[in-house]
XYZ file of C-alpha atoms in Angstrom:
492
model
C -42.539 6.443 69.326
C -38.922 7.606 68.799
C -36.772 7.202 65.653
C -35.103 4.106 67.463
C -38.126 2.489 68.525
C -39.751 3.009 65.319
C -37.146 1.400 63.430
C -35.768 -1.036 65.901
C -39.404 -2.932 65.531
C -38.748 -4.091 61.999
C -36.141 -7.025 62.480
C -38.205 -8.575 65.425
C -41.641 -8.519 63.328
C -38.659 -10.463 60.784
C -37.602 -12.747 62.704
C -39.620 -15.801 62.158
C -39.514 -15.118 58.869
C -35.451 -15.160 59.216
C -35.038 -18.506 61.089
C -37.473 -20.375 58.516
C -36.165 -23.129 56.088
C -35.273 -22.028 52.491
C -37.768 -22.350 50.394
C -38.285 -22.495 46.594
C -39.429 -18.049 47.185
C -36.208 -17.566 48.503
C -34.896 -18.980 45.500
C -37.024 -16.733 43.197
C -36.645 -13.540 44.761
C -32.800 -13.228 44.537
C -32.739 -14.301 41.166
C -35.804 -11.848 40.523
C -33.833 -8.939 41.842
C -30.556 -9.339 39.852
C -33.144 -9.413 36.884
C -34.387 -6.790 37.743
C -31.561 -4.476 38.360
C -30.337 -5.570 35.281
C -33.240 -4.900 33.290
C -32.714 -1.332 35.199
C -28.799 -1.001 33.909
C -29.762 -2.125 30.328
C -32.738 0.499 30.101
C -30.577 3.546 31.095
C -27.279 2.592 30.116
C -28.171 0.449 26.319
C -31.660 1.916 25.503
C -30.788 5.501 26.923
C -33.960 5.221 28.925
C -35.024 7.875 31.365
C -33.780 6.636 34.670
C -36.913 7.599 36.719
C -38.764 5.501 33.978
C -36.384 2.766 33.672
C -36.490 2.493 38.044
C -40.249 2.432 37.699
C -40.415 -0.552 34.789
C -37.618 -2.726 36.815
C -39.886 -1.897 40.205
C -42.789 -3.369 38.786
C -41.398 -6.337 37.125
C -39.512 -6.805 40.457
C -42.396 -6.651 42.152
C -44.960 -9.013 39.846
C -42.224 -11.601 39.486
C -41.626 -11.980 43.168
C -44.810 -13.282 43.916
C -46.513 -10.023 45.065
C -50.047 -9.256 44.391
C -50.863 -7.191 41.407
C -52.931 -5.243 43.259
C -50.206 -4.587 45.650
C -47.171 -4.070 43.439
C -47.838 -0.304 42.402
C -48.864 0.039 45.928
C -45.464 -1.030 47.787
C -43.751 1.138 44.740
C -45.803 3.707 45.540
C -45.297 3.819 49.398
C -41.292 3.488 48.488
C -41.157 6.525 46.420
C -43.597 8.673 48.682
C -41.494 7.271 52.225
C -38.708 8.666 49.981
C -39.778 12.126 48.560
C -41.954 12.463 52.022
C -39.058 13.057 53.555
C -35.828 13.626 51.130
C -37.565 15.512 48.758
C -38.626 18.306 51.354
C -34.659 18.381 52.556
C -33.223 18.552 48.716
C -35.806 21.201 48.005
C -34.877 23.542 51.161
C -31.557 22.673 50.855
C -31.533 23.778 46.925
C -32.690 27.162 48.257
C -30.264 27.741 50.481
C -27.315 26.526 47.903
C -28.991 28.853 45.376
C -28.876 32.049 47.510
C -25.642 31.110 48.748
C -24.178 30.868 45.212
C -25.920 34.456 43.864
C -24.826 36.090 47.216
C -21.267 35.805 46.580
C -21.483 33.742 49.805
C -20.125 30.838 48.568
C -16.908 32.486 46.909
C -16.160 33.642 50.493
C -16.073 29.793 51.841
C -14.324 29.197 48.598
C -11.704 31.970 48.676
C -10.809 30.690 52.141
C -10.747 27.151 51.536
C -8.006 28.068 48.602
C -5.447 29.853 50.828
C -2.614 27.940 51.113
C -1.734 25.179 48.613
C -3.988 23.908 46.635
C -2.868 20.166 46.794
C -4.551 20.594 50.278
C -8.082 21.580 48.775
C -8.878 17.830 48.827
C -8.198 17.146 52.684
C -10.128 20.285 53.730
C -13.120 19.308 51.354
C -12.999 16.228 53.621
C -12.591 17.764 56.766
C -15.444 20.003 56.512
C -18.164 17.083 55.218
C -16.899 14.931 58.478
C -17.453 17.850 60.548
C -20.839 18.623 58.855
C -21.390 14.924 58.691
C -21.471 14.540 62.147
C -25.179 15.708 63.140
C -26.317 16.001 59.466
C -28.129 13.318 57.342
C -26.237 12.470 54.024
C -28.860 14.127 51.733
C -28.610 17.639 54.337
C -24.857 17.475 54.252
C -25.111 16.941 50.304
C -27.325 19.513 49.161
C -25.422 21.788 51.428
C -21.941 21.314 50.223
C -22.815 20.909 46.570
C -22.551 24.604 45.906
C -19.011 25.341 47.950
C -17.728 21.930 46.129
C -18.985 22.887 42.529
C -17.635 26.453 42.705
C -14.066 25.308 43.817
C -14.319 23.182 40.845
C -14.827 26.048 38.337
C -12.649 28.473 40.646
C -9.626 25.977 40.333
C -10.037 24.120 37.390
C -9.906 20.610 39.091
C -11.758 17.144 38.355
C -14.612 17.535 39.724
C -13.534 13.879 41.485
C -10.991 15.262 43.273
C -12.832 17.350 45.546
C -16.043 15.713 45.420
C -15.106 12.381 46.275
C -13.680 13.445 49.931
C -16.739 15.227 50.737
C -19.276 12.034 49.997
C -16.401 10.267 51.586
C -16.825 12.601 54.996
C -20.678 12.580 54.613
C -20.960 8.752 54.254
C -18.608 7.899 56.701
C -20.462 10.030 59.316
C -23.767 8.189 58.026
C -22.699 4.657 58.733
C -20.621 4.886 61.756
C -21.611 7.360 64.366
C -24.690 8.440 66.168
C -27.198 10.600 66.161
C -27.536 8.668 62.075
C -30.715 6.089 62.427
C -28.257 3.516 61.447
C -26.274 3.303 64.357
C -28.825 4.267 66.784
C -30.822 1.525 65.859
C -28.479 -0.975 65.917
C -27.499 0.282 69.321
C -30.955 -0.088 70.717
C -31.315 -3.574 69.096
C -27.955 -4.353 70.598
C -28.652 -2.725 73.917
C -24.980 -0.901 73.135
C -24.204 2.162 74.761
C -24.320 5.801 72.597
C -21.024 7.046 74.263
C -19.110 4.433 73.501
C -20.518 4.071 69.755
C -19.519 7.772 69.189
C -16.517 7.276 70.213
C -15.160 4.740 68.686
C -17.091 5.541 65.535
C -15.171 8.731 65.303
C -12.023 6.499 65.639
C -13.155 3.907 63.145
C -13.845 6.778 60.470
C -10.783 8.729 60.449
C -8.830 6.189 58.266
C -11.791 5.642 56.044
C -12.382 9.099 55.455
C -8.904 9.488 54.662
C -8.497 6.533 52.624
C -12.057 6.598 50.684
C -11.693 10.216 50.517
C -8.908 12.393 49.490
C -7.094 9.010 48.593
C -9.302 7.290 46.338
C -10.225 10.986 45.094
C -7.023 11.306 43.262
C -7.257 8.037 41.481
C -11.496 8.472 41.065
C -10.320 11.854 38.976
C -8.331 10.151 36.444
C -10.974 7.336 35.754
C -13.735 10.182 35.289
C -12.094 13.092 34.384
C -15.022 15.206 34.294
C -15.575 19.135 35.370
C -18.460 20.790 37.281
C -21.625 19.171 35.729
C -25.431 18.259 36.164
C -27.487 19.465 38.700
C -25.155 21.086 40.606
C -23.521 22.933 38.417
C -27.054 24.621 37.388
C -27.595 25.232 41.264
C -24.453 27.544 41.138
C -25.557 29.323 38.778
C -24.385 27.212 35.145
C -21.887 28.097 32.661
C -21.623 31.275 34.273
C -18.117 33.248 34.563
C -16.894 32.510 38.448
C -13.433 33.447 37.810
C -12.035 37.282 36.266
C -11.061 36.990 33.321
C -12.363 33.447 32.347
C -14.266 32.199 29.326
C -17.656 30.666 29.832
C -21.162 32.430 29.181
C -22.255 35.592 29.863
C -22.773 36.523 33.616
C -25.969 38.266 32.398
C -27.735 34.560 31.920
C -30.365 33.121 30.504
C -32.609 35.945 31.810
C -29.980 38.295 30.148
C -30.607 41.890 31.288
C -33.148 41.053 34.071
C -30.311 39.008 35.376
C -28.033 41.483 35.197
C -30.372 44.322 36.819
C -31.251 42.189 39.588
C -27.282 41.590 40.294
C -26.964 45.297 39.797
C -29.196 45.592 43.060
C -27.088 43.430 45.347
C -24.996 46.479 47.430
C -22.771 43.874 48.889
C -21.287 40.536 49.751
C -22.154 38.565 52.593
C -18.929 38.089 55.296
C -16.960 34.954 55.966
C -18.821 35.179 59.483
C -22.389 35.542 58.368
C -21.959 32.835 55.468
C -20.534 30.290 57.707
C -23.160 31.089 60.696
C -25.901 30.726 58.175
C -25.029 27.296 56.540
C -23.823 25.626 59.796
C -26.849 27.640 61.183
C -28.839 23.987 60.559
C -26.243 22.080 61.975
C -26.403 24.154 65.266
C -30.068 22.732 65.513
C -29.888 19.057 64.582
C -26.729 18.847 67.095
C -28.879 20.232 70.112
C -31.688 17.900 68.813
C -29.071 14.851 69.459
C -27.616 16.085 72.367
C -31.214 16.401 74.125
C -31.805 12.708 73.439
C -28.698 11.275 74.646
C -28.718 13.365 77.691
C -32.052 15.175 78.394
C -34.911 13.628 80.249
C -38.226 13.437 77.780
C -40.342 15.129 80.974
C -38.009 18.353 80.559
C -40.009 21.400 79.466
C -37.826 22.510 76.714
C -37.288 18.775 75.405
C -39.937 19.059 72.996
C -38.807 22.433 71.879
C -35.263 20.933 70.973
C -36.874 17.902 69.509
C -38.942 20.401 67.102
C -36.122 23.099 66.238
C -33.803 20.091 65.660
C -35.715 18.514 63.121
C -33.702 18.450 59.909
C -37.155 19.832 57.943
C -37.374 22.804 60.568
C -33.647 23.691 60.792
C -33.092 23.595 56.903
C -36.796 25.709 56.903
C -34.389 28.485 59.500
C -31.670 28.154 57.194
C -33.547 28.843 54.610
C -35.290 32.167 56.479
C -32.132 32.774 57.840
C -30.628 33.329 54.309
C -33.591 35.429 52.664
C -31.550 37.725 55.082
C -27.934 37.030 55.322
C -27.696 36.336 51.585
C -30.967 38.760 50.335
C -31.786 41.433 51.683
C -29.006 41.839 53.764
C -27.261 42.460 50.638
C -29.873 44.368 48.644
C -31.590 41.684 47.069
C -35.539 42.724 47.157
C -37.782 40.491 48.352
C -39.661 40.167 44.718
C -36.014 39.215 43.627
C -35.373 36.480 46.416
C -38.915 34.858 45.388
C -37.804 34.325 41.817
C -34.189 32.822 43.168
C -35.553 30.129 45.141
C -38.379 29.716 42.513
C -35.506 29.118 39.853
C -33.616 26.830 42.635
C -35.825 23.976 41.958
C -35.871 23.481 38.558
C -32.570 22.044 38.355
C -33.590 19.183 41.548
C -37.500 18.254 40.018
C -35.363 15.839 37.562
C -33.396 14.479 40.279
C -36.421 14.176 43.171
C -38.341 12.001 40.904
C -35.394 10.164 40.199
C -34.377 9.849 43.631
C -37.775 9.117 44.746
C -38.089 6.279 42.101
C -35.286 4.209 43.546
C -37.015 4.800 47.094
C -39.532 2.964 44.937
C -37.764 -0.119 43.743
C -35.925 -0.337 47.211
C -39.237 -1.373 48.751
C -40.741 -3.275 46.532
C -37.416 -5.640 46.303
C -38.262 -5.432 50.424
C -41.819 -6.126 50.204
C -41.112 -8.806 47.481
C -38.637 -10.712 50.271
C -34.785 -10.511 49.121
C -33.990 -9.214 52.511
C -35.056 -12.277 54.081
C -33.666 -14.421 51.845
C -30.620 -12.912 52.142
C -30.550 -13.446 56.170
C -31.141 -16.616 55.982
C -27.816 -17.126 54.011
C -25.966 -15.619 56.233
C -27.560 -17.352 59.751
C -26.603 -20.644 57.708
C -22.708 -19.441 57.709
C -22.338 -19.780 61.497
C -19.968 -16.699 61.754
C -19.137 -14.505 64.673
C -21.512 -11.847 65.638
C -18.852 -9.079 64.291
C -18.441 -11.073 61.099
C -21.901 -12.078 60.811
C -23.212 -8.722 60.943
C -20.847 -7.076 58.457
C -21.936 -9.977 56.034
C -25.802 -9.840 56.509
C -25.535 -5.541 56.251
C -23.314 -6.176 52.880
C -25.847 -9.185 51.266
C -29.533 -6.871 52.498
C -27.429 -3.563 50.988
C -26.598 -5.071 47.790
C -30.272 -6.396 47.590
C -32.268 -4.089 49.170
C -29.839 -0.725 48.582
C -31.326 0.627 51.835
C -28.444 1.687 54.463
C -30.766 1.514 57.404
C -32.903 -1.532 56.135
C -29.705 -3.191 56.103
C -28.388 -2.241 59.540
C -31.414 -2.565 61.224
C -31.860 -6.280 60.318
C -28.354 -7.372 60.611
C -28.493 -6.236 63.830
C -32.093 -8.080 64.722
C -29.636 -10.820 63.612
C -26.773 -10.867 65.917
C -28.532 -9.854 68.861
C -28.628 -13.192 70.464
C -24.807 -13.524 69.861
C -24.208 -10.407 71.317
C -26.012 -11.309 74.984
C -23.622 -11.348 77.138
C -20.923 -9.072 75.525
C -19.533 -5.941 77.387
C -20.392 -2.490 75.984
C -16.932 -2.213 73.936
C -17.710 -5.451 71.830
C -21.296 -4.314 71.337
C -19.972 -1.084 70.107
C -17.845 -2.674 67.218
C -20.512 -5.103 66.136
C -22.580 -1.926 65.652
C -19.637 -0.679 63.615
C -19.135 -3.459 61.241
C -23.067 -3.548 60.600
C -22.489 0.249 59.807
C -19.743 -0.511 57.559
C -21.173 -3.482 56.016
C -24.707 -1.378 55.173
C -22.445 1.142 53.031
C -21.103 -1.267 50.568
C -21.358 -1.286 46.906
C -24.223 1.374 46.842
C -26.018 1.058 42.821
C -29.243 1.423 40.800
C -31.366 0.616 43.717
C -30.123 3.548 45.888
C -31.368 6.690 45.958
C -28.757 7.958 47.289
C -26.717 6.560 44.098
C -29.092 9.082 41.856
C -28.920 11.514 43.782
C -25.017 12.008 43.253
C -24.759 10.946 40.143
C -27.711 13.565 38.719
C -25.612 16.465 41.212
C -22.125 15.764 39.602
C -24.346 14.693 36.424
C -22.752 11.560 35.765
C -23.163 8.600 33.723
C -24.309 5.560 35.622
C -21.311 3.860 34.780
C -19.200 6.768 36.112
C -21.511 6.588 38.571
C -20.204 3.304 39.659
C -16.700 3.517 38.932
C -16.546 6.490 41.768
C -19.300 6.679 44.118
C -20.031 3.439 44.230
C -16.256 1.903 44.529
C -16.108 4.825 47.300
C -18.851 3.661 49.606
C -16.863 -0.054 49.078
C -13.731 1.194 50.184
C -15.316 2.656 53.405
C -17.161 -0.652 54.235
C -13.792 -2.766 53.671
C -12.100 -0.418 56.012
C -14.657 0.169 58.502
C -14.730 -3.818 58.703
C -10.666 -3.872 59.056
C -10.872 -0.967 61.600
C -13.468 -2.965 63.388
C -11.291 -6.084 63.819
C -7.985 -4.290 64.527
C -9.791 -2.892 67.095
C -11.497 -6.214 68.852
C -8.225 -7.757 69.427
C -6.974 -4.798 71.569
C -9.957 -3.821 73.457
């Protein structure tokens, strides 16, 4: 079964379920989830609560107060967080590697030194440009863990909130996630809808050029004067910490915590990687996943080298290359020994255990407010507003976000919704009604998202802060996907 197929059978198992009468559960389970993510808020944010702790207490209360079985609640937490760190946790781990040798290399102050040519009042828009374009075949969490290292260093190489450049790359990333395929999002949608890919990727690219630009560089500039922070959390450990990046600069000693061991094993590296090699090794991954895509949309499944795309395209097998692909490039390439390139990636996940579990535990909560039936309650709101299937869509992908804070959950059974209002329609409409699910399942991401822990431990932010830029981000880009959505349906 493909990654359409597989996901595309959720809303129709839903259905009945969707179309049913409210009912006193209904009732319960909304007002047991804003409980609960309060209880989750008021743990981290008054009590100063461990947030993998605090996601785990609000999960199970969640869970018991919906009506689930107490037999069943640790096990519908417990399939969230492994359905989460199954699969995310392998990526952030590889991709940690890879950011960690690219950082000790000197790799990443090539991509750096080139991205601060010119002005730097440009830094922002090229920080943008480069997540769309890595966006494009990449998952969020690949893209993320990817970019964190070129993004953190230009922070400490310039001396800029760390907002202002990271905001336009999530902004690029998320975009790319909502709105275009190969992302499950859209491609289930489009098999739900019967749409066409072509057409999707097109006008998804058109769609997310203004809400890149808005949500991105934009909003950055105003995001970096409500959290005026520097290079922080996990990211900033991945690059290597406090550590002098630019001559002449204050900050620790370049020797490190592992003082002169540090310092001998830098005193083995003979070189630098090039611009070339640097850029050919992290986009090395993206090379894979986008010949993975293309093989779906236009490869037959009976053609002997199908399956080999399909398993060099995987996102756990490309970063896995990327990773091998760097032991040389940015080890022992370089003169790094192999003894020495063991103890870098070893030291690489330190700084991400913290933010899997983390990350993992809102996987956690996610599925038990699933299990525990907000979703459907929230469907059945929207069904009873008797919208059209564009409206209707971006509505039902907003309400199951908020409540679920699953992007795909969200798509997937807006767009089990709609379908019957979309029989009928020509490929064009289709296409947009699969946008404004896409930008309706990025709105308002928060404390049920993993995705909203995993940025806020790489930038290490404050929830609040948390909120104040990720989170108004991903809103922006829904609001303007949705505008962009119905500009566009009353010329086409």
């Amino acid at each position: 079964m493909g990654l359409t197929d597989a996901v595309t059978a959720l809303p129709l198992a839903a259905s009945a379920d969707v179309n049913a009468p409210w009912n006193g559960h209904d009732t319960r389970v909304l007002i047991v989830a804003v409980i609960g993510i309060g209880i989750i808020v008021a743990l981290i944010v008054g009590l100063k609560v461990h947030a993998f702790l605090a996601l785990t207490i609000g999960a199970l209360f969640v869970g018991l107060a919906s009506g689930i079985p107490a037999g069943a609640v640790t096990k519908s937490y417990e399939n969230g967080v492994g359905s989460v760190l199954g699969y995310v946790g392998v990526l952030i781990a590889l991709g940690a590697m890879v950011g960690k040798l690219l950082a000790d290399s000197g790799g990443a102050d090539q991509v750096v030194d080139t991205l601060l040519r010119g002005k730097r009042s440009v830094l922002p828009w090229k920080m943008a440009l480069i997540a769309t374009i890595i966006g494009i075949p990449m998952f969020f969490e690949i893209g993320l863990v990817l970019l964190v290292p070129v993004v953190v260093l230009a922070i400490r190489r310039t001396g800029a909130k760390a907002m202002l450049l990271a905001i336009p790359a999530l902004a690029g990333l998320s975009v790319l996630h909502g709105f275009v395929p190969p992302h499950p999002g859209p491609l289930a949608a489009i098999g739900v809808l019967h749409g066409n890919v072509g057409i999707t990727l097109a006008l998804g690219l058109l769609v997310a050029i203004p809400a890149v630009v808005i949500a991105g560089p934009l909003f950055g500039q105003i995001a970096a004067r409500w959290v005026p922070i520097g290079a922080a959390g996990a990211g900033l450990e991945v690059t290597g910490g406090a550590q002098d990046v630019e001559p002449g600069g204050s900050g620790a000693s370049p020797t490190g915590p592992g003082g002169v061991e540090v310092a001998t094993e830098q005193a083995q590296r003979t070189g630098t990687p090039s611009f070339t090699w640097t850029i050919v090794t992290v986009l090395s991954p993206v090379v894979l996943m986008l010949l993975k895509a293309a093989s779906d949309v236009w490869m037959s499944k009976d053609n002997a080298l199908y399956p080999v795309l399909q398993f060099i395209g995987d996102p756990v097998v490309a970063l896995l290359f990327a990773v091998l692909l760097a032991m040389y490039t940015f080890g022992t390439a370089i003169g790094f020994g192999i003894p020495v390139l063991s103890k870098k990636i070893g030291i690489s996940l330190m700084p991400i255990a913290g933010v899997m579990l983390i990350v993992g535990a809102g996987g956690g909560f996610k599925q038990v407010l699933v299990d525990g039936g907000a979703g459907t309650a929230i469907a059945k709101i929207a069904i009873a507003a008797n919208l059209s299937a564009l409206l209707l869509g971006w509505i039902v992908a907003v309400l199951i976000r908020l409540a679920t804070g699953s992007a795909t959950v969200a798509t997937v059974t807006a767009a089990g919704i709609v379908a019957p209002l979309a029989v009928g329609e020509n490929s064009t409409h289709i296409a947009l009604v699969v946008l404004a699910i896409g930008a309706g399942s990025l709105f308002f991401s928060h404390v049920n998202d993993a995705g909203f822990w995993l940025v806020k431990e790489y930038f290490g932010m404050t929830v609040g802060e948390t909120i104040k830029t990720w989170s108004v981000m991903e809103t922006l880009i829904s609001v303007v996907g949705l505008a962009m959505t119905l500009l566009l349906s009353t010329f086409l």
